[in-house]
Amino acid sequence: MRIVYRAQNLIDAHLVKDALESAEVPAFISGEYLTGGVGQLPALDYVAVLVPESSVDAAESIVREIDHALAEARLAIHELDDDADSLVPQPG
């Protein structure tokens, strides 16, 4: 098994795993149950998506596509937060 994606959170890991499995690429989430032990702290580098060595090439393009979509979504959310902050009156 080889890591093809290091997730920022469990939701991202499942999105990637589901996309891989939809393309008939077997996938496994490692560290899924460690996130509960960390509590409210971010569980960076604990959660990863793995595939068999024979599926790495097929998985890489799918992972790139999902990672790109997640990055765009995070940017859009950040921009919405910035726009909302500009509507709040500032003291002074």
mmCIF file of N, CA and C in Angstrom:
data_model
loop_
_atom_site.group_PDB
_atom_site.id
_atom_site.type_symbol
_atom_site.label_atom_id
_atom_site.label_comp_id
_atom_site.label_asym_id
_atom_site.label_seq_id
_atom_site.Cartn_x
_atom_site.Cartn_y
_atom_site.Cartn_z
ATOM 1 N N MET A 1 0.851 -1.183 0.000
ATOM 2 C CA MET A 1 0.000 0.000 0.000
ATOM 3 C C MET A 1 0.891 1.238 0.000
ATOM 4 N N ARG A 2 0.397 2.265 -0.707
ATOM 5 C CA ARG A 2 1.138 3.518 -0.763
ATOM 6 C C ARG A 2 0.191 4.687 -0.508
ATOM 7 N N ILE A 3 0.674 5.676 0.229
ATOM 8 C CA ILE A 3 -0.120 6.875 0.502
ATOM 9 C C ILE A 3 -0.208 7.699 -0.776
ATOM 10 N N VAL A 4 -1.446 8.026 -1.172
ATOM 11 C CA VAL A 4 -1.646 8.887 -2.334
ATOM 12 C C VAL A 4 -2.229 10.235 -1.939
ATOM 13 N N TYR A 5 -2.685 10.351 -0.671
ATOM 14 C CA TYR A 5 -3.273 11.620 -0.227
ATOM 15 C C TYR A 5 -3.156 11.741 1.284
ATOM 16 N N ARG A 6 -2.645 12.868 1.760
ATOM 17 C CA ARG A 6 -2.630 13.184 3.190
ATOM 18 C C ARG A 6 -3.732 14.213 3.415
ATOM 19 N N ALA A 7 -4.701 13.819 4.197
ATOM 20 C CA ALA A 7 -5.904 14.634 4.368
ATOM 21 C C ALA A 7 -5.753 15.655 5.491
ATOM 22 N N GLN A 8 -6.381 16.819 5.297
ATOM 23 C CA GLN A 8 -6.436 17.823 6.352
ATOM 24 C C GLN A 8 -7.452 17.431 7.414
ATOM 25 N N ASN A 9 -8.433 16.638 6.996
ATOM 26 C CA ASN A 9 -9.451 16.186 7.945
ATOM 27 C C ASN A 9 -10.086 14.902 7.409
ATOM 28 N N LEU A 10 -10.913 14.310 8.222
ATOM 29 C CA LEU A 10 -11.525 13.036 7.890
ATOM 30 C C LEU A 10 -12.504 13.150 6.723
ATOM 31 N N ILE A 11 -13.181 14.271 6.619
ATOM 32 C CA ILE A 11 -14.134 14.473 5.523
ATOM 33 C C ILE A 11 -13.406 14.455 4.187
ATOM 34 N N ASP A 12 -12.293 15.175 4.093
ATOM 35 C CA ASP A 12 -11.512 15.179 2.852
ATOM 36 C C ASP A 12 -11.037 13.770 2.502
ATOM 37 N N ALA A 13 -10.614 13.030 3.503
ATOM 38 C CA ALA A 13 -10.143 11.665 3.262
ATOM 39 C C ALA A 13 -11.258 10.808 2.669
ATOM 40 N N HIS A 14 -12.446 10.945 3.203
ATOM 41 C CA HIS A 14 -13.561 10.151 2.680
ATOM 42 C C HIS A 14 -13.973 10.608 1.284
ATOM 43 N N LEU A 15 -13.877 11.901 0.998
ATOM 44 C CA LEU A 15 -14.173 12.374 -0.360
ATOM 45 C C LEU A 15 -13.217 11.743 -1.372
ATOM 46 N N VAL A 16 -11.942 11.717 -1.030
ATOM 47 C CA VAL A 16 -10.941 11.128 -1.916
ATOM 48 C C VAL A 16 -11.157 9.620 -2.044
ATOM 49 N N LYS A 17 -11.382 8.961 -0.931
ATOM 50 C CA LYS A 17 -11.605 7.510 -0.947
ATOM 51 C C LYS A 17 -12.823 7.159 -1.794
ATOM 52 N N ASP A 18 -13.910 7.906 -1.618
ATOM 53 C CA ASP A 18 -15.119 7.642 -2.395
ATOM 54 C C ASP A 18 -14.896 7.873 -3.886
ATOM 55 N N ALA A 19 -14.153 8.918 -4.233
ATOM 56 C CA ALA A 19 -13.859 9.172 -5.646
ATOM 57 C C ALA A 19 -13.021 8.049 -6.240
ATOM 58 N N LEU A 20 -12.040 7.579 -5.483
ATOM 59 C CA LEU A 20 -11.211 6.473 -5.960
ATOM 60 C C LEU A 20 -12.038 5.205 -6.145
ATOM 61 N N GLU A 21 -12.872 4.890 -5.167
ATOM 62 C CA GLU A 21 -13.685 3.689 -5.263
ATOM 63 C C GLU A 21 -14.708 3.782 -6.386
ATOM 64 N N SER A 22 -15.201 4.990 -6.686
ATOM 65 C CA SER A 22 -16.111 5.176 -7.823
ATOM 66 C C SER A 22 -15.417 4.862 -9.137
ATOM 67 N N ALA A 23 -14.112 5.075 -9.167
ATOM 68 C CA ALA A 23 -13.320 4.764 -10.364
ATOM 69 C C ALA A 23 -12.745 3.347 -10.291
ATOM 70 N N GLU A 24 -13.277 2.554 -9.363
ATOM 71 C CA GLU A 24 -12.865 1.162 -9.184
ATOM 72 C C GLU A 24 -11.401 1.010 -8.768
ATOM 73 N N VAL A 25 -10.921 2.005 -8.022
ATOM 74 C CA VAL A 25 -9.580 1.938 -7.432
ATOM 75 C C VAL A 25 -9.766 1.635 -5.952
ATOM 76 N N PRO A 26 -9.289 0.491 -5.469
ATOM 77 C CA PRO A 26 -9.448 0.189 -4.051
ATOM 78 C C PRO A 26 -8.672 1.180 -3.193
ATOM 79 N N ALA A 27 -9.297 1.644 -2.106
ATOM 80 C CA ALA A 27 -8.661 2.657 -1.261
ATOM 81 C C ALA A 27 -8.948 2.352 0.205
ATOM 82 N N PHE A 28 -8.039 2.791 1.057
ATOM 83 C CA PHE A 28 -8.117 2.559 2.491
ATOM 84 C C PHE A 28 -7.721 3.849 3.199
ATOM 85 N N ILE A 29 -8.440 4.191 4.262
ATOM 86 C CA ILE A 29 -8.091 5.367 5.060
ATOM 87 C C ILE A 29 -7.312 4.907 6.276
ATOM 88 N N SER A 30 -6.122 5.429 6.409
ATOM 89 C CA SER A 30 -5.259 5.116 7.550
ATOM 90 C C SER A 30 -5.354 6.247 8.564
ATOM 91 N N GLY A 31 -5.439 5.893 9.836
ATOM 92 C CA GLY A 31 -5.475 6.907 10.892
ATOM 93 C C GLY A 31 -6.849 7.450 11.177
ATOM 94 N N GLU A 32 -7.856 6.866 10.569
ATOM 95 C CA GLU A 32 -9.220 7.365 10.733
ATOM 96 C C GLU A 32 -9.649 7.392 12.198
ATOM 97 N N TYR A 33 -9.262 6.387 12.938
ATOM 98 C CA TYR A 33 -9.711 6.289 14.324
ATOM 99 C C TYR A 33 -8.790 7.024 15.298
ATOM 100 N N LEU A 34 -7.687 7.561 14.807
ATOM 101 C CA LEU A 34 -6.796 8.337 15.664
ATOM 102 C C LEU A 34 -7.323 9.743 15.917
ATOM 103 N N THR A 35 -8.202 10.218 15.029
ATOM 104 C CA THR A 35 -8.687 11.592 15.162
ATOM 105 C C THR A 35 -9.471 11.791 16.447
ATOM 106 N N GLY A 36 -10.164 10.766 16.930
ATOM 107 C CA GLY A 36 -10.904 10.878 18.184
ATOM 108 C C GLY A 36 -9.986 11.065 19.375
ATOM 109 N N GLY A 37 -8.792 10.507 19.311
ATOM 110 C CA GLY A 37 -7.838 10.635 20.398
ATOM 111 C C GLY A 37 -7.214 12.005 20.485
ATOM 112 N N VAL A 38 -7.258 12.750 19.412
ATOM 113 C CA VAL A 38 -6.660 14.081 19.387
ATOM 114 C C VAL A 38 -7.630 15.113 19.951
ATOM 115 N N GLY A 39 -8.908 14.826 19.936
ATOM 116 C CA GLY A 39 -9.912 15.756 20.447
ATOM 117 C C GLY A 39 -10.186 16.875 19.469
ATOM 118 N N GLN A 40 -10.206 18.086 19.946
ATOM 119 C CA GLN A 40 -10.540 19.235 19.119
ATOM 120 C C GLN A 40 -9.347 19.801 18.351
ATOM 121 N N LEU A 41 -8.171 19.279 18.597
ATOM 122 C CA LEU A 41 -6.989 19.765 17.884
ATOM 123 C C LEU A 41 -6.971 19.224 16.464
ATOM 124 N N PRO A 42 -6.430 19.957 15.502
ATOM 125 C CA PRO A 42 -6.350 19.434 14.139
ATOM 126 C C PRO A 42 -5.439 18.211 14.089
ATOM 127 N N ALA A 43 -5.874 17.208 13.387
ATOM 128 C CA ALA A 43 -5.129 15.948 13.305
ATOM 129 C C ALA A 43 -4.303 15.917 12.022
ATOM 130 N N LEU A 44 -3.340 16.795 11.928
ATOM 131 C CA LEU A 44 -2.526 16.883 10.726
ATOM 132 C C LEU A 44 -1.602 15.686 10.608
ATOM 133 N N ASP A 45 -1.525 15.148 9.431
ATOM 134 C CA ASP A 45 -0.664 14.013 9.088
ATOM 135 C C ASP A 45 -1.041 12.714 9.781
ATOM 136 N N TYR A 46 -2.201 12.652 10.395
ATOM 137 C CA TYR A 46 -2.656 11.396 10.977
ATOM 138 C C TYR A 46 -3.506 10.615 9.981
ATOM 139 N N VAL A 47 -4.235 11.318 9.125
ATOM 140 C CA VAL A 47 -5.186 10.684 8.227
ATOM 141 C C VAL A 47 -4.625 10.701 6.803
ATOM 142 N N ALA A 48 -4.578 9.520 6.201
ATOM 143 C CA ALA A 48 -4.070 9.403 4.839
ATOM 144 C C ALA A 48 -4.904 8.385 4.075
ATOM 145 N N VAL A 49 -4.929 8.549 2.771
ATOM 146 C CA VAL A 49 -5.606 7.591 1.895
ATOM 147 C C VAL A 49 -4.528 6.783 1.187
ATOM 148 N N LEU A 50 -4.676 5.470 1.267
ATOM 149 C CA LEU A 50 -3.713 4.557 0.665
ATOM 150 C C LEU A 50 -4.382 3.709 -0.406
ATOM 151 N N VAL A 51 -3.593 3.322 -1.395
ATOM 152 C CA VAL A 51 -4.056 2.400 -2.436
ATOM 153 C C VAL A 51 -2.980 1.340 -2.638
ATOM 154 N N PRO A 52 -3.345 0.204 -3.234
ATOM 155 C CA PRO A 52 -2.333 -0.806 -3.543
ATOM 156 C C PRO A 52 -1.316 -0.260 -4.549
ATOM 157 N N GLU A 53 -0.102 -0.777 -4.476
ATOM 158 C CA GLU A 53 0.970 -0.347 -5.397
ATOM 159 C C GLU A 53 0.508 -0.402 -6.852
ATOM 160 N N SER A 54 -0.245 -1.414 -7.197
ATOM 161 C CA SER A 54 -0.674 -1.584 -8.587
ATOM 162 C C SER A 54 -1.686 -0.529 -9.035
ATOM 163 N N SER A 55 -2.244 0.234 -8.102
ATOM 164 C CA SER A 55 -3.264 1.235 -8.438
ATOM 165 C C SER A 55 -2.782 2.671 -8.299
ATOM 166 N N VAL A 56 -1.519 2.855 -7.973
ATOM 167 C CA VAL A 56 -1.003 4.204 -7.719
ATOM 168 C C VAL A 56 -1.164 5.109 -8.933
ATOM 169 N N ASP A 57 -0.795 4.628 -10.111
ATOM 170 C CA ASP A 57 -0.895 5.474 -11.313
ATOM 171 C C ASP A 57 -2.331 5.911 -11.577
ATOM 172 N N ALA A 58 -3.266 4.999 -11.459
ATOM 173 C CA ALA A 58 -4.675 5.335 -11.683
ATOM 174 C C ALA A 58 -5.175 6.310 -10.621
ATOM 175 N N ALA A 59 -4.694 6.166 -9.407
ATOM 176 C CA ALA A 59 -5.166 6.999 -8.300
ATOM 177 C C ALA A 59 -4.644 8.431 -8.374
ATOM 178 N N GLU A 60 -3.437 8.619 -8.863
ATOM 179 C CA GLU A 60 -2.809 9.949 -8.814
ATOM 180 C C GLU A 60 -3.608 11.018 -9.543
ATOM 181 N N SER A 61 -4.128 10.715 -10.723
ATOM 182 C CA SER A 61 -4.881 11.740 -11.460
ATOM 183 C C SER A 61 -6.201 12.057 -10.762
ATOM 184 N N ILE A 62 -6.829 11.052 -10.186
ATOM 185 C CA ILE A 62 -8.082 11.270 -9.459
ATOM 186 C C ILE A 62 -7.822 12.118 -8.216
ATOM 187 N N VAL A 63 -6.760 11.798 -7.501
ATOM 188 C CA VAL A 63 -6.415 12.546 -6.283
ATOM 189 C C VAL A 63 -6.088 13.996 -6.629
ATOM 190 N N ARG A 64 -5.356 14.229 -7.711
ATOM 191 C CA ARG A 64 -5.046 15.611 -8.125
ATOM 192 C C ARG A 64 -6.319 16.393 -8.393
ATOM 193 N N GLU A 65 -7.268 15.771 -9.075
ATOM 194 C CA GLU A 65 -8.520 16.441 -9.418
ATOM 195 C C GLU A 65 -9.318 16.789 -8.152
ATOM 196 N N ILE A 66 -9.434 15.851 -7.240
ATOM 197 C CA ILE A 66 -10.166 16.095 -5.995
ATOM 198 C C ILE A 66 -9.442 17.136 -5.146
ATOM 199 N N ASP A 67 -8.129 17.042 -5.048
ATOM 200 C CA ASP A 67 -7.354 17.999 -4.261
ATOM 201 C C ASP A 67 -7.516 19.411 -4.814
ATOM 202 N N HIS A 68 -7.523 19.537 -6.139
ATOM 203 C CA HIS A 68 -7.721 20.843 -6.777
ATOM 204 C C HIS A 68 -9.112 21.392 -6.444
ATOM 205 N N ALA A 69 -10.125 20.540 -6.516
ATOM 206 C CA ALA A 69 -11.491 20.978 -6.203
ATOM 207 C C ALA A 69 -11.609 21.392 -4.739
ATOM 208 N N LEU A 70 -10.968 20.653 -3.843
ATOM 209 C CA LEU A 70 -10.998 21.018 -2.422
ATOM 210 C C LEU A 70 -10.281 22.342 -2.172
ATOM 211 N N ALA A 71 -9.165 22.556 -2.858
ATOM 212 C CA ALA A 71 -8.434 23.822 -2.704
ATOM 213 C C ALA A 71 -9.276 24.992 -3.192
ATOM 214 N N GLU A 72 -9.970 24.830 -4.312
ATOM 215 C CA GLU A 72 -10.844 25.893 -4.820
ATOM 216 C C GLU A 72 -11.988 26.167 -3.845
ATOM 217 N N ALA A 73 -12.551 25.113 -3.261
ATOM 218 C CA ALA A 73 -13.647 25.286 -2.308
ATOM 219 C C ALA A 73 -13.171 26.027 -1.062
ATOM 220 N N ARG A 74 -11.973 25.679 -0.580
ATOM 221 C CA ARG A 74 -11.430 26.372 0.599
ATOM 222 C C ARG A 74 -11.188 27.853 0.303
ATOM 223 N N LEU A 75 -10.681 28.147 -0.890
ATOM 224 C CA LEU A 75 -10.442 29.532 -1.289
ATOM 225 C C LEU A 75 -11.757 30.304 -1.360
ATOM 226 N N ALA A 76 -12.783 29.694 -1.926
ATOM 227 C CA ALA A 76 -14.091 30.349 -2.025
ATOM 228 C C ALA A 76 -14.659 30.627 -0.639
ATOM 229 N N ILE A 77 -14.521 29.668 0.264
ATOM 230 C CA ILE A 77 -15.007 29.868 1.636
ATOM 231 C C ILE A 77 -14.238 30.999 2.313
ATOM 232 N N HIS A 78 -12.918 31.019 2.103
ATOM 233 C CA HIS A 78 -12.095 32.082 2.694
ATOM 234 C C HIS A 78 -12.519 33.451 2.158
ATOM 235 N N GLU A 79 -12.788 33.536 0.856
ATOM 236 C CA GLU A 79 -13.212 34.806 0.265
ATOM 237 C C GLU A 79 -14.575 35.234 0.807
ATOM 238 N N LEU A 80 -15.481 34.272 1.010
ATOM 239 C CA LEU A 80 -16.782 34.599 1.597
ATOM 240 C C LEU A 80 -16.617 35.117 3.021
ATOM 241 N N ASP A 81 -15.721 34.506 3.778
ATOM 242 C CA ASP A 81 -15.458 34.973 5.142
ATOM 243 C C ASP A 81 -14.908 36.394 5.129
ATOM 244 N N ASP A 82 -13.995 36.675 4.188
ATOM 245 C CA ASP A 82 -13.433 38.021 4.085
ATOM 246 C C ASP A 82 -14.509 39.036 3.725
ATOM 247 N N ASP A 83 -15.415 38.672 2.804
ATOM 248 C CA ASP A 83 -16.501 39.571 2.422
ATOM 249 C C ASP A 83 -17.433 39.823 3.601
ATOM 250 N N ALA A 84 -17.732 38.798 4.368
ATOM 251 C CA ALA A 84 -18.606 38.951 5.530
ATOM 252 C C ALA A 84 -17.945 39.843 6.572
ATOM 253 N N ASP A 85 -16.628 39.708 6.753
ATOM 254 C CA ASP A 85 -15.913 40.545 7.714
ATOM 255 C C ASP A 85 -15.954 42.014 7.317
ATOM 256 N N SER A 86 -15.965 42.306 6.021
ATOM 257 C CA SER A 86 -15.961 43.691 5.570
ATOM 258 C C SER A 86 -17.332 44.353 5.817
ATOM 259 N N LEU A 87 -18.381 43.556 6.034
ATOM 260 C CA LEU A 87 -19.695 44.103 6.298
ATOM 261 C C LEU A 87 -19.913 44.429 7.768
ATOM 262 N N VAL A 88 -19.052 43.920 8.622
ATOM 263 C CA VAL A 88 -19.185 44.161 10.069
ATOM 264 C C VAL A 88 -18.547 45.501 10.396
ATOM 265 N N PRO A 89 -19.298 46.383 11.057
ATOM 266 C CA PRO A 89 -18.728 47.684 11.416
ATOM 267 C C PRO A 89 -17.519 47.518 12.337
ATOM 268 N N GLN A 90 -16.486 48.266 12.055
ATOM 269 C CA GLN A 90 -15.268 48.219 12.856
ATOM 270 C C GLN A 90 -15.281 49.325 13.891
ATOM 271 N N PRO A 91 -14.845 49.025 15.113
ATOM 272 C CA PRO A 91 -14.816 50.071 16.155
ATOM 273 C C PRO A 91 -13.804 51.166 15.804
ATOM 274 N N GLY A 92 -14.116 52.337 16.226
ATOM 275 C CA GLY A 92 -13.159 53.411 16.078
ATOM 276 C C GLY A 92 -13.494 54.344 15.060
#
